[in-house]
Amino acid sequence: MIQQATRRPRTSAVESDFFAGRLIRWQLVYGRHSLPWQGISDPYAIWISEIMLQQTQVSTVIPYYERFMTVFPNIAPLASAPVEEVLTLWSGLGYYSRGRNLHRTARMIMEQYGGAFPQDIATLQRLPGIGRSTAAAIAAFAFGKRCTILDGNVKRILIRYFGVNGHPGERMIEEQLWQLAEGLLPVEEDHKTIASYTQALMDLGALVCVRTQPRCEHCPLQADCYAYQNDLTAVLPAPKPRKTPPVKEIVHLILLNQGRILLKKRPASGIWGGLWCFPETSIDEDSVDYCKKNLHLQVLKFAVLPHLQHTFTHFKLIIQPQLLQSIMYLPECEENSEENDFLWMTIEEALQRAIPAPVRKLLLMTQPLLQSCVHE
Ligand code: SF4
């Protein structure tokens, strides 16, 4: 898949103003105008709303925002309150690190900036819990700074509008989206235009260019939206790419002795913790040597069985099973011995124990072979 915009981004002043102009005009008529944090330029109130709105819907945020602003109407009482009081007000809103960061930032602003919010976007970004897009929202709404937001909704709009191939979470795609978003900023630098444009982007993402079934018939960008014009709205943005899990290969040693096989109880923690498995070795190690050195067994290779695959959450395991005949009599180990977690047992006994699925499969594959050996 091509990891770049499928068409040349519009970057000229005329074109970006065309884009911004349509959005601003649309927002005036169809956008949201009565949210409690709208129409103000208080950086404190804008900051609180922006932090609350991260990963949270507007309808959920409104009562929390109103309660919070009643208790902490400005930065000074927030900074002097104990963090527990902030978290109590945050209770139920989720992502509690946001509440803790809010409190830390309030204290930093009081101590380092004399209680006044920094206006510079780079300084805002250095405050706890304020990322690049949140910093831009505060700077645009509160100070009319000509800077762009790029939250999840705006990424979706740009990916569809420009026909960008790739998942927005990929670093290259994200960087490309920042460049596109900056190129689309209105040329005019007045506070009202910047704030209206920022609100328009937010409203379009929340109300029209939604994740599933975007309402393109109501969209001011429809005429030159790549996804709409090419019937790609259902497939853009591209889903998160599935990573190919790493592959680990091991050898399972199926050791036979007098009609029994050797199993080892695995440590309580880790993969297959506490289950009975075959002794295992790496694919690079000679299994006969391994048995001699580690199990004190003299063995002969008997057969190589077809390999098995087992998928864990983070990797794929390929098991190469080898059948080996022990040619030395070994005394039976005590199952419940603390020191010795190896045990010889019949396949029927093994099948009664706590064993992982691949071991069960191998035991069943080995059973007829073992029976024929015993009968010979
Ligand atoms: S036309 Fe549809 S897909 Fe394109 S930006 Fe508008 S709502 Fe999104």
Tab-separated table of C-alpha atoms and ligand atoms in Angstrom:
chain	number	residue	atom	x	y	z
A	1	MET	CA	0.000	0.000	0.000
A	2	ILE	CA	1.317	3.431	-0.904
A	3	GLN	CA	2.053	5.381	2.259
A	4	GLN	CA	1.422	8.830	0.823
A	5	ALA	CA	-1.327	11.120	-0.311
A	6	THR	CA	-2.816	9.802	-3.510
A	7	ARG	CA	-3.181	13.317	-4.809
A	8	ARG	CA	-1.186	16.484	-4.468
A	9	PRO	CA	-2.187	18.444	-1.384
A	10	ARG	CA	-3.598	21.894	-1.874
A	11	THR	CA	-1.159	24.324	-0.410
A	12	SER	CA	-1.597	27.621	-2.181
A	13	ALA	CA	-3.063	30.499	-0.201
A	14	VAL	CA	-6.061	30.744	-2.522
A	15	GLU	CA	-6.802	27.034	-2.232
A	16	SER	CA	-6.395	26.866	1.536
A	17	ASP	CA	-8.664	29.867	1.943
A	18	PHE	CA	-11.188	28.164	-0.316
A	19	PHE	CA	-11.142	25.121	1.999
A	20	ALA	CA	-11.264	27.196	5.203
A	21	GLY	CA	-13.908	29.554	3.797
A	22	ARG	CA	-16.298	26.743	2.998
A	23	LEU	CA	-15.835	25.253	6.468
A	24	ILE	CA	-16.331	28.555	8.270
A	25	ARG	CA	-19.497	29.358	6.299
A	26	TRP	CA	-20.830	25.863	6.940
A	27	GLN	CA	-20.073	26.137	10.676
A	28	LEU	CA	-21.963	29.420	10.963
A	29	VAL	CA	-25.144	27.739	9.771
A	30	TYR	CA	-24.819	24.090	10.791
A	31	GLY	CA	-22.156	23.973	13.502
A	32	ARG	CA	-22.488	23.917	17.290
A	33	HIS	CA	-22.799	27.315	18.978
A	34	SER	CA	-24.148	26.727	22.463
A	35	LEU	CA	-21.641	24.435	24.157
A	36	PRO	CA	-20.708	25.854	27.581
A	37	TRP	CA	-17.058	26.401	26.590
A	38	GLN	CA	-17.847	28.160	23.307
A	39	GLY	CA	-17.724	31.864	22.591
A	40	ILE	CA	-15.164	32.544	25.307
A	41	SER	CA	-11.462	33.281	25.176
A	42	ASP	CA	-10.550	32.269	28.730
A	43	PRO	CA	-7.577	29.897	28.276
A	44	TYR	CA	-8.328	28.218	31.611
A	45	ALA	CA	-11.903	27.254	30.659
A	46	ILE	CA	-10.807	26.206	27.158
A	47	TRP	CA	-8.035	24.084	28.603
A	48	ILE	CA	-10.402	22.318	31.044
A	49	SER	CA	-12.889	21.574	28.250
A	50	GLU	CA	-10.204	20.349	25.834
A	51	ILE	CA	-8.727	17.965	28.405
A	52	MET	CA	-12.160	16.624	29.349
A	53	LEU	CA	-13.083	16.145	25.692
A	54	GLN	CA	-10.095	13.873	25.041
A	55	GLN	CA	-11.527	10.389	24.326
A	56	THR	CA	-14.865	11.514	25.796
A	57	GLN	CA	-18.120	12.538	24.181
A	58	VAL	CA	-19.482	16.066	24.452
A	59	SER	CA	-22.730	14.948	26.142
A	60	THR	CA	-20.726	13.148	28.867
A	61	VAL	CA	-18.381	16.093	29.375
A	62	ILE	CA	-20.966	18.897	29.806
A	63	PRO	CA	-22.129	18.099	33.406
A	64	TYR	CA	-18.540	17.373	34.518
A	65	TYR	CA	-17.316	20.613	32.990
A	66	GLU	CA	-20.043	22.640	34.651
A	67	ARG	CA	-19.423	21.093	38.091
A	68	PHE	CA	-15.679	21.539	37.730
A	69	MET	CA	-15.983	25.182	36.735
A	70	THR	CA	-18.287	25.879	39.686
A	71	VAL	CA	-15.785	24.426	42.174
A	72	PHE	CA	-12.655	25.680	40.381
A	73	PRO	CA	-13.673	28.782	38.377
A	74	ASN	CA	-10.046	29.708	37.686
A	75	ILE	CA	-6.551	28.350	38.006
A	76	ALA	CA	-5.715	29.558	41.535
A	77	PRO	CA	-8.229	27.427	43.485
A	78	LEU	CA	-7.420	24.427	41.284
A	79	ALA	CA	-3.709	24.749	42.010
A	80	SER	CA	-4.232	25.092	45.752
A	81	ALA	CA	-6.718	22.222	46.069
A	82	PRO	CA	-5.549	18.759	47.106
A	83	VAL	CA	-5.342	16.401	44.127
A	84	GLU	CA	-7.928	14.100	45.771
A	85	GLU	CA	-10.536	16.841	45.416
A	86	VAL	CA	-9.764	17.140	41.690
A	87	LEU	CA	-9.991	13.389	41.243
A	88	THR	CA	-13.279	13.253	43.127
A	89	LEU	CA	-14.749	15.751	40.657
A	90	TRP	CA	-13.222	13.700	37.845
A	91	SER	CA	-14.689	10.482	39.180
A	92	GLY	CA	-16.632	8.673	36.445
A	93	LEU	CA	-14.997	10.550	33.576
A	94	GLY	CA	-12.233	7.959	33.192
A	95	TYR	CA	-8.577	8.314	32.163
A	96	TYR	CA	-7.650	9.670	35.593
A	97	SER	CA	-4.150	10.665	34.545
A	98	ARG	CA	-5.898	13.607	32.855
A	99	GLY	CA	-7.135	14.833	36.230
A	100	ARG	CA	-3.714	14.407	37.843
A	101	ASN	CA	-1.988	16.215	34.958
A	102	LEU	CA	-4.541	19.009	35.152
A	103	HIS	CA	-3.644	19.550	38.780
A	104	ARG	CA	0.125	19.425	38.096
A	105	THR	CA	-0.234	21.893	35.221
A	106	ALA	CA	-2.285	24.291	37.356
A	107	ARG	CA	0.492	24.298	39.971
A	108	MET	CA	3.186	24.800	37.329
A	109	ILE	CA	1.311	27.737	35.803
A	110	MET	CA	0.932	29.336	39.222
A	111	GLU	CA	4.563	28.755	40.184
A	112	GLN	CA	6.337	29.327	36.867
A	113	TYR	CA	4.077	31.703	34.937
A	114	GLY	CA	2.504	33.761	37.728
A	115	GLY	CA	-0.928	32.226	37.098
A	116	ALA	CA	-1.128	33.370	33.437
A	117	PHE	CA	-1.458	30.757	30.717
A	118	PRO	CA	1.504	30.774	28.313
A	119	GLN	CA	0.440	31.834	24.815
A	120	ASP	CA	3.270	30.206	22.962
A	121	ILE	CA	2.340	26.804	21.526
A	122	ALA	CA	5.756	25.240	22.240
A	123	THR	CA	5.520	26.260	25.923
A	124	LEU	CA	1.958	24.981	26.163
A	125	GLN	CA	3.103	21.617	24.832
A	126	ARG	CA	5.627	21.272	27.619
A	127	LEU	CA	2.882	21.313	30.262
A	128	PRO	CA	1.707	17.932	31.601
A	129	GLY	CA	-1.147	16.419	29.605
A	130	ILE	CA	-1.069	19.000	26.802
A	131	GLY	CA	-0.163	17.509	23.439
A	132	ARG	CA	0.392	19.269	20.123
A	133	SER	CA	-3.291	19.316	19.111
A	134	THR	CA	-4.575	20.413	22.542
A	135	ALA	CA	-1.946	23.153	22.662
A	136	ALA	CA	-3.129	24.340	19.242
A	137	ALA	CA	-6.781	24.347	20.335
A	138	ILE	CA	-5.970	26.480	23.407
A	139	ALA	CA	-3.762	28.834	21.392
A	140	ALA	CA	-6.333	29.182	18.587
A	141	PHE	CA	-9.449	29.669	20.740
A	142	ALA	CA	-7.910	31.701	23.545
A	143	PHE	CA	-5.279	33.745	21.729
A	144	GLY	CA	-6.248	33.542	18.039
A	145	LYS	CA	-2.914	31.971	17.141
A	146	ARG	CA	-2.731	30.688	13.588
A	147	CYS	CA	-2.076	27.028	14.364
A	148	THR	CA	-3.891	23.833	13.518
A	149	ILE	CA	-5.476	21.129	15.598
A	150	LEU	CA	-5.137	17.501	14.525
A	151	ASP	CA	-7.211	15.242	16.724
A	152	GLY	CA	-8.659	11.903	15.609
A	153	ASN	CA	-11.662	13.532	13.932
A	154	VAL	CA	-9.548	15.967	11.935
A	155	LYS	CA	-7.207	13.175	10.861
A	156	ARG	CA	-10.199	11.291	9.508
A	157	ILE	CA	-11.437	14.324	7.558
A	158	LEU	CA	-8.020	14.940	5.972
A	159	ILE	CA	-7.425	11.288	5.138
A	160	ARG	CA	-10.738	11.156	3.306
A	161	TYR	CA	-10.491	14.578	1.737
A	162	PHE	CA	-6.997	14.019	0.354
A	163	GLY	CA	-7.277	10.246	-0.128
A	164	VAL	CA	-4.327	9.444	2.115
A	165	ASN	CA	-3.392	5.789	2.157
A	166	GLY	CA	-2.225	4.436	5.485
A	167	HIS	CA	-3.233	4.301	9.110
A	168	PRO	CA	-3.240	7.675	10.928
A	169	GLY	CA	-1.341	6.094	13.833
A	170	GLU	CA	1.755	5.571	11.664
A	171	ARG	CA	4.390	8.207	12.287
A	172	MET	CA	4.915	9.021	8.576
A	173	ILE	CA	1.202	9.379	7.929
A	174	GLU	CA	0.737	11.516	11.025
A	175	GLU	CA	3.545	13.844	9.979
A	176	GLN	CA	2.027	14.094	6.525
A	177	LEU	CA	-1.341	14.986	8.056
A	178	TRP	CA	0.214	17.741	10.167
A	179	GLN	CA	1.712	19.229	7.009
A	180	LEU	CA	-1.603	19.032	5.177
A	181	ALA	CA	-3.483	20.546	8.124
A	182	GLU	CA	-1.022	23.430	8.381
A	183	GLY	CA	-1.310	24.061	4.648
A	184	LEU	CA	-5.078	24.434	4.984
A	185	LEU	CA	-5.085	27.104	7.715
A	186	PRO	CA	-6.931	30.277	6.731
A	187	VAL	CA	-4.657	33.001	5.461
A	188	GLU	CA	-6.332	35.607	7.647
A	189	GLU	CA	-4.817	35.779	11.095
A	190	ASP	CA	-7.606	37.452	13.025
A	191	HIS	CA	-8.807	35.755	16.190
A	192	LYS	CA	-12.402	35.273	15.052
A	193	THR	CA	-11.465	33.556	11.782
A	194	ILE	CA	-8.969	31.201	13.449
A	195	ALA	CA	-11.411	30.297	16.233
A	196	SER	CA	-14.293	29.738	13.769
A	197	TYR	CA	-12.139	27.601	11.507
A	198	THR	CA	-10.927	25.463	14.444
A	199	GLN	CA	-14.486	25.004	15.670
A	200	ALA	CA	-15.613	24.159	12.126
A	201	LEU	CA	-13.042	21.368	11.863
A	202	MET	CA	-14.191	19.967	15.197
A	203	ASP	CA	-17.865	20.181	14.247
A	204	LEU	CA	-17.408	18.625	10.818
A	205	GLY	CA	-15.585	15.644	12.364
A	206	ALA	CA	-18.173	15.230	15.127
A	207	LEU	CA	-21.350	15.812	13.105
A	208	VAL	CA	-20.714	15.009	9.440
A	209	CYS	CA	-17.467	13.213	8.632
A	210	VAL	CA	-18.119	10.597	11.284
A	211	ARG	CA	-16.348	7.245	11.505
A	212	THR	CA	-19.050	5.086	9.940
A	213	GLN	CA	-21.495	6.263	7.328
A	214	PRO	CA	-20.326	9.869	6.986
A	215	ARG	CA	-23.097	12.303	6.039
A	216	CYS	CA	-21.411	13.415	2.849
A	217	GLU	CA	-24.622	14.847	1.430
A	218	HIS	CA	-24.381	17.567	4.112
A	219	CYS	CA	-20.642	18.159	3.779
A	220	PRO	CA	-19.232	21.436	2.446
A	221	LEU	CA	-16.154	19.556	1.150
A	222	GLN	CA	-18.089	17.043	-0.910
A	223	ALA	CA	-17.302	18.593	-4.337
A	224	ASP	CA	-13.603	17.823	-4.136
A	225	CYS	CA	-13.374	15.196	-1.402
A	226	TYR	CA	-11.275	12.336	-2.792
A	227	ALA	CA	-12.999	9.620	-0.751
A	228	TYR	CA	-16.484	10.814	-1.653
A	229	GLN	CA	-15.714	11.288	-5.339
A	230	ASN	CA	-14.109	7.833	-5.571
A	231	ASP	CA	-16.587	5.999	-3.368
A	232	LEU	CA	-13.929	5.277	-0.756
A	233	THR	CA	-15.538	6.703	2.381
A	234	ALA	CA	-16.098	3.203	3.782
A	235	VAL	CA	-12.448	2.182	3.400
A	236	LEU	CA	-10.696	5.389	4.473
A	237	PRO	CA	-9.043	5.811	6.915
A	238	ALA	CA	-7.247	2.499	6.464
A	239	PRO	CA	-7.552	0.204	9.478
A	240	LYS	CA	-4.622	-0.292	11.803
A	241	PRO	CA	-2.215	-2.685	10.069
A	242	ARG	CA	-1.995	-6.071	11.687
A	243	LYS	CA	1.539	-6.831	12.692
A	244	THR	CA	2.938	-10.195	11.719
A	245	PRO	CA	3.694	-11.889	15.026
A	246	PRO	CA	7.270	-13.077	15.547
A	247	VAL	CA	7.872	-16.785	15.080
A	248	LYS	CA	9.659	-18.935	17.634
A	249	GLU	CA	10.763	-22.481	16.796
A	250	ILE	CA	11.466	-25.135	19.395
A	251	VAL	CA	11.975	-28.899	19.506
A	252	HIS	CA	9.754	-31.052	21.692
A	253	LEU	CA	11.526	-34.221	22.795
A	254	ILE	CA	9.163	-37.158	23.057
A	255	LEU	CA	11.250	-39.606	25.038
A	256	LEU	CA	10.121	-43.223	25.202
A	257	ASN	CA	11.177	-45.755	27.823
A	258	GLN	CA	9.498	-49.063	28.556
A	259	GLY	CA	6.114	-47.978	27.237
A	260	ARG	CA	6.219	-44.614	28.979
A	261	ILE	CA	7.046	-41.067	27.988
A	262	LEU	CA	8.837	-38.344	29.927
A	263	LEU	CA	6.990	-35.137	30.810
A	264	LYS	CA	8.232	-32.064	32.625
A	265	LYS	CA	6.168	-29.752	34.775
A	266	ARG	CA	6.722	-26.156	33.685
A	267	PRO	CA	7.411	-23.353	36.160
A	268	ALA	CA	4.278	-21.730	37.610
A	269	SER	CA	4.802	-18.456	35.740
A	270	GLY	CA	5.307	-17.935	32.004
A	271	ILE	CA	3.883	-19.765	29.017
A	272	TRP	CA	1.902	-22.860	29.931
A	273	GLY	CA	2.752	-22.178	33.567
A	274	GLY	CA	2.323	-25.247	35.773
A	275	LEU	CA	1.318	-27.531	32.869
A	276	TRP	CA	3.009	-30.790	31.918
A	277	CYS	CA	4.986	-30.624	28.671
A	278	PHE	CA	7.673	-32.514	26.819
A	279	PRO	CA	11.248	-31.514	27.542
A	280	GLU	CA	12.179	-28.938	24.938
A	281	THR	CA	15.310	-27.669	23.267
A	282	SER	CA	16.265	-25.169	20.605
A	283	ILE	CA	16.273	-26.166	16.940
A	284	ASP	CA	20.052	-25.527	16.807
A	285	GLU	CA	20.895	-28.010	19.538
A	286	ASP	CA	21.537	-31.702	18.896
A	287	SER	CA	18.767	-33.511	20.761
A	288	VAL	CA	20.924	-36.559	21.606
A	289	ASP	CA	23.567	-34.307	23.183
A	290	TYR	CA	20.882	-32.321	24.967
A	291	CYS	CA	19.448	-35.470	26.592
A	292	LYS	CA	22.895	-36.611	27.660
A	293	LYS	CA	23.908	-33.285	29.192
A	294	ASN	CA	20.651	-32.131	30.683
A	295	LEU	CA	18.612	-35.255	31.345
A	296	HIS	CA	21.458	-37.744	31.866
A	297	LEU	CA	19.856	-40.026	29.353
A	298	GLN	CA	21.392	-42.083	26.600
A	299	VAL	CA	18.949	-41.857	23.664
A	300	LEU	CA	18.563	-42.843	20.027
A	301	LYS	CA	16.624	-40.765	17.500
A	302	PHE	CA	13.592	-42.712	16.517
A	303	ALA	CA	11.477	-40.502	14.255
A	304	VAL	CA	10.747	-36.901	13.357
A	305	LEU	CA	7.062	-36.079	13.431
A	306	PRO	CA	5.325	-33.365	11.375
A	307	HIS	CA	5.645	-29.946	12.959
A	308	LEU	CA	2.818	-28.220	14.809
A	309	GLN	CA	1.908	-24.538	15.008
A	310	HIS	CA	0.468	-22.798	18.023
A	311	THR	CA	-0.444	-19.117	18.128
A	312	PHE	CA	-0.013	-17.074	21.288
A	313	THR	CA	-1.080	-13.426	21.612
A	314	HIS	CA	2.381	-12.068	20.857
A	315	PHE	CA	4.076	-14.773	18.830
A	316	LYS	CA	3.642	-17.906	16.825
A	317	LEU	CA	5.228	-21.103	18.098
A	318	ILE	CA	6.404	-23.793	15.712
A	319	ILE	CA	7.022	-27.099	17.414
A	320	GLN	CA	9.335	-29.650	15.809
A	321	PRO	CA	8.571	-32.951	17.568
A	322	GLN	CA	11.264	-35.639	17.739
A	323	LEU	CA	10.646	-39.161	18.957
A	324	LEU	CA	13.596	-40.559	20.910
A	325	GLN	CA	14.136	-43.963	22.478
A	326	SER	CA	15.882	-44.002	25.832
A	327	ILE	CA	18.317	-46.913	25.956
A	328	MET	CA	19.063	-46.661	29.657
A	329	TYR	CA	16.796	-47.761	32.469
A	330	LEU	CA	15.911	-44.839	34.659
A	331	PRO	CA	14.309	-45.030	38.066
A	332	GLU	CA	10.951	-43.365	38.246
A	333	CYS	CA	11.010	-39.827	39.561
A	334	GLU	CA	8.724	-38.733	42.328
A	335	GLU	CA	5.993	-36.556	40.897
A	336	ASN	CA	5.708	-34.368	43.960
A	337	SER	CA	9.425	-33.953	44.510
A	338	GLU	CA	10.325	-30.265	44.846
A	339	GLU	CA	13.630	-30.803	43.082
A	340	ASN	CA	12.573	-33.123	40.326
A	341	ASP	CA	9.759	-32.013	38.085
A	342	PHE	CA	10.262	-34.753	35.486
A	343	LEU	CA	8.001	-37.762	35.468
A	344	TRP	CA	7.774	-40.931	33.343
A	345	MET	CA	4.188	-41.935	32.652
A	346	THR	CA	2.060	-43.796	30.163
A	347	ILE	CA	0.323	-41.831	27.447
A	348	GLU	CA	-3.039	-42.623	29.042
A	349	GLU	CA	-1.812	-41.145	32.332
A	350	ALA	CA	-0.376	-38.123	30.548
A	351	LEU	CA	-3.678	-37.456	28.819
A	352	GLN	CA	-5.335	-37.199	32.246
A	353	ARG	CA	-2.989	-34.427	33.358
A	354	ALA	CA	-3.017	-30.671	32.841
A	355	ILE	CA	-1.362	-30.449	29.443
A	356	PRO	CA	-1.476	-27.777	26.716
A	357	ALA	CA	-3.291	-28.501	23.446
A	358	PRO	CA	-0.182	-29.137	21.302
A	359	VAL	CA	1.137	-31.660	23.835
A	360	ARG	CA	-2.205	-33.452	23.791
A	361	LYS	CA	-2.066	-33.540	19.999
A	362	LEU	CA	1.458	-34.984	20.044
A	363	LEU	CA	0.554	-37.581	22.647
A	364	LEU	CA	-2.309	-38.771	20.458
A	365	MET	CA	0.011	-38.863	17.432
A	366	THR	CA	2.561	-40.893	19.428
A	367	GLN	CA	0.099	-43.342	20.993
A	368	PRO	CA	-0.156	-45.793	18.025
A	369	LEU	CA	3.623	-45.720	17.553
A	370	LEU	CA	4.237	-46.500	21.201
A	371	GLN	CA	1.681	-49.298	21.190
A	372	SER	CA	3.334	-50.914	18.157
A	373	CYS	CA	6.764	-50.669	19.879
A	374	VAL	CA	5.420	-52.332	23.007
A	375	HIS	CA	3.830	-55.140	21.000
A	376	GLU	CA	6.955	-55.867	18.918
B	1	SF4	S1	-17.474	14.436	1.667
B	1	SF4	FE1	-17.857	12.857	3.157
B	1	SF4	S2	-15.919	11.803	3.396
B	1	SF4	FE2	-15.509	13.741	2.383
B	1	SF4	S3	-14.941	15.091	4.056
B	1	SF4	FE3	-17.115	15.340	3.662
B	1	SF4	S4	-18.126	13.918	5.059
B	1	SF4	FE4	-15.974	13.352	4.975
